[in-house]
PDB file of C-alpha atoms in Angstrom:
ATOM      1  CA  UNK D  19     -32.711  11.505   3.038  1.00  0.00           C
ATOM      2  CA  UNK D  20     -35.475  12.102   5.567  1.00  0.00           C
ATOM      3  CA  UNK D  21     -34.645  12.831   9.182  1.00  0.00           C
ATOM      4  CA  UNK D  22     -36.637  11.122  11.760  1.00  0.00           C
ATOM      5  CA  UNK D  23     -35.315  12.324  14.745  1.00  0.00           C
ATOM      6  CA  UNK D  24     -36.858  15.875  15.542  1.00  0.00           C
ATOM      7  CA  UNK D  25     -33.910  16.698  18.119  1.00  0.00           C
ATOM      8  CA  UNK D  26     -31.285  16.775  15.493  1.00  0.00           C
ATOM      9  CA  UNK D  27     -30.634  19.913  13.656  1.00  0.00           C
ATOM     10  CA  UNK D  28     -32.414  19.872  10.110  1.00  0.00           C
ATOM     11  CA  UNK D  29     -32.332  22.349   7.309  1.00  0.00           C
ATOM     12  CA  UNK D  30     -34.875  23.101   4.398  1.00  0.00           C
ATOM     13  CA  UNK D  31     -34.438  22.096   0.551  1.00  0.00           C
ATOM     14  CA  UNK D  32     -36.573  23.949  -0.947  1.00  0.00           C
ATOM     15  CA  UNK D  33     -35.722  23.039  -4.516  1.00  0.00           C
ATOM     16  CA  UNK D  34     -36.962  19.176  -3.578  1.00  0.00           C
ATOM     17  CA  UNK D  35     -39.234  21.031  -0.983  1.00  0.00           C
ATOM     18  CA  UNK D  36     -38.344  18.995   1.883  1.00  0.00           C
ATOM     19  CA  UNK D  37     -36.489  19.237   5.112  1.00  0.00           C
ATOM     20  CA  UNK D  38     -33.822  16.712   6.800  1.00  0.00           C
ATOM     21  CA  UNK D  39     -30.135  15.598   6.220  1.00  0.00           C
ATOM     22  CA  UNK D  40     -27.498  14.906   2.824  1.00  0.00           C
ATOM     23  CA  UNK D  41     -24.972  12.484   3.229  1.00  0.00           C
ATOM     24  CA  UNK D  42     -22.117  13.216   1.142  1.00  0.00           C
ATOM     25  CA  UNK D  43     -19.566  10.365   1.260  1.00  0.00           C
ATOM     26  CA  UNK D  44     -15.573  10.125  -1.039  1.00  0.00           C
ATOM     27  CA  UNK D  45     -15.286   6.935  -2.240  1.00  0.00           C
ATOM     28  CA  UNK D  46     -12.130   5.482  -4.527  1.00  0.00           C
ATOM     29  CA  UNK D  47     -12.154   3.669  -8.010  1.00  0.00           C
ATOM     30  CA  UNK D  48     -13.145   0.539  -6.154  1.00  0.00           C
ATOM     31  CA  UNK D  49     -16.079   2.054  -3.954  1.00  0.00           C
ATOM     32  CA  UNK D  50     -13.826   2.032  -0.612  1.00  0.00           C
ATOM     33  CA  UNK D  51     -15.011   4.554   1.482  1.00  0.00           C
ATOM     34  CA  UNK D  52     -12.199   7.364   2.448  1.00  0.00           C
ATOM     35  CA  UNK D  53     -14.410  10.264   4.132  1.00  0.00           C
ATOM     36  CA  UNK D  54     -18.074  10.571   5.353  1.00  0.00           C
ATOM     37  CA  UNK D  55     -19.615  14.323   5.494  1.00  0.00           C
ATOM     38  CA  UNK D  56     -23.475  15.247   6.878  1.00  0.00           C
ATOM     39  CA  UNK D  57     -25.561  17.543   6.377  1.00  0.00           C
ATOM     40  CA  UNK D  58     -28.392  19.601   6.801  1.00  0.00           C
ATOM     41  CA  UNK D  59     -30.655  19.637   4.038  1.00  0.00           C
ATOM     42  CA  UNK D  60     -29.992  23.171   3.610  1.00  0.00           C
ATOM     43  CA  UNK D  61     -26.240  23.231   2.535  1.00  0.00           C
ATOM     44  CA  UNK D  62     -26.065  22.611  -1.202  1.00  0.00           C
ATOM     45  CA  UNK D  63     -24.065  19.135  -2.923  1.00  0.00           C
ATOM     46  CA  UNK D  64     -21.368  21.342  -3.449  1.00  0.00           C
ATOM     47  CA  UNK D  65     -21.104  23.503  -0.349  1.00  0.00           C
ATOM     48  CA  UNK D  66     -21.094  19.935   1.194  1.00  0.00           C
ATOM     49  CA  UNK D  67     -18.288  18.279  -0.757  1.00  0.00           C
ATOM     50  CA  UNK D  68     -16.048  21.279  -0.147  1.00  0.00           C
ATOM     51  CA  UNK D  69     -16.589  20.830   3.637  1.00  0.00           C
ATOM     52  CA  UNK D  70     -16.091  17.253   3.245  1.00  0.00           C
ATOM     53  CA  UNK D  71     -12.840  17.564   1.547  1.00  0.00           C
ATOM     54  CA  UNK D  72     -11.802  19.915   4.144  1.00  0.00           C
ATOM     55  CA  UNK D  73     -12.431  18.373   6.799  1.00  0.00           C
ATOM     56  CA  UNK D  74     -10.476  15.067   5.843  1.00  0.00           C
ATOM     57  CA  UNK D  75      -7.906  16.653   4.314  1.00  0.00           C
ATOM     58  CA  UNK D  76      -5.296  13.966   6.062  1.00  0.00           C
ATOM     59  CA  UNK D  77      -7.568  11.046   4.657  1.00  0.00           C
ATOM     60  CA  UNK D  78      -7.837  12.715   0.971  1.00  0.00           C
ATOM     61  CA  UNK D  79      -4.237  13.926   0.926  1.00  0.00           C
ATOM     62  CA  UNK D  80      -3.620  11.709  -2.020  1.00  0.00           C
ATOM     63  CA  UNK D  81      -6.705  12.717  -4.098  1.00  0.00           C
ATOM     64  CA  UNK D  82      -5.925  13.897  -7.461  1.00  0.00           C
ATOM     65  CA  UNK D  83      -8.729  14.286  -9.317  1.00  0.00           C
ATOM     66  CA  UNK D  84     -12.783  14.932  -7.689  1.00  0.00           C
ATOM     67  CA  UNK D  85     -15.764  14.293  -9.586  1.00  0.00           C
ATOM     68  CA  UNK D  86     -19.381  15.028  -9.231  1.00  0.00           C
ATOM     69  CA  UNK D  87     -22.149  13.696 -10.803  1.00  0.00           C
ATOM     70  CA  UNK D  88     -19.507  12.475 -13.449  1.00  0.00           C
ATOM     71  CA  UNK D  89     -18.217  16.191 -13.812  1.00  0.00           C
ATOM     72  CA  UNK D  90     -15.053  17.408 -12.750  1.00  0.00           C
ATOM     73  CA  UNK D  91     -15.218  20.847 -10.201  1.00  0.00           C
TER      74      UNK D  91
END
């Protein structure tokens, strides 16, 4: 996702060589939304999900099983 607002703190992926913000974002088995997490472009998909599931820890407290990109971590 690009960033178009220059005041907001960015980061730098350089694998897709570009800079701005991830979204990372727990959904359930019907796509409800349980916890939202952003990013700078910087922090990696898992580095992300890991603060995401930290930081909503009260929201996910019933989570049993995480996947990512259809793999289990």
């Amino acid at each position: 996702m690009h960033s178009r607002c220059t005041k907001r703190e960015k980061g730098y992926n350089a694998g897709k060589k570009g800079s701005g913000i991830k979204r990372h974002i727990a959904v359930d088995t019907n796509g409800l939304i349980h916890a939202i997490q952003i990013t700078t472009a910087n922090i990696t998909d898992r580095e992300g999900a890991i603060q995401m599931c930290e930081r909503h820890k009260k929201a996910l407290d019933k989570v049993t099983n995480i996947r990512f990109c259809c793999k289990v971590f």
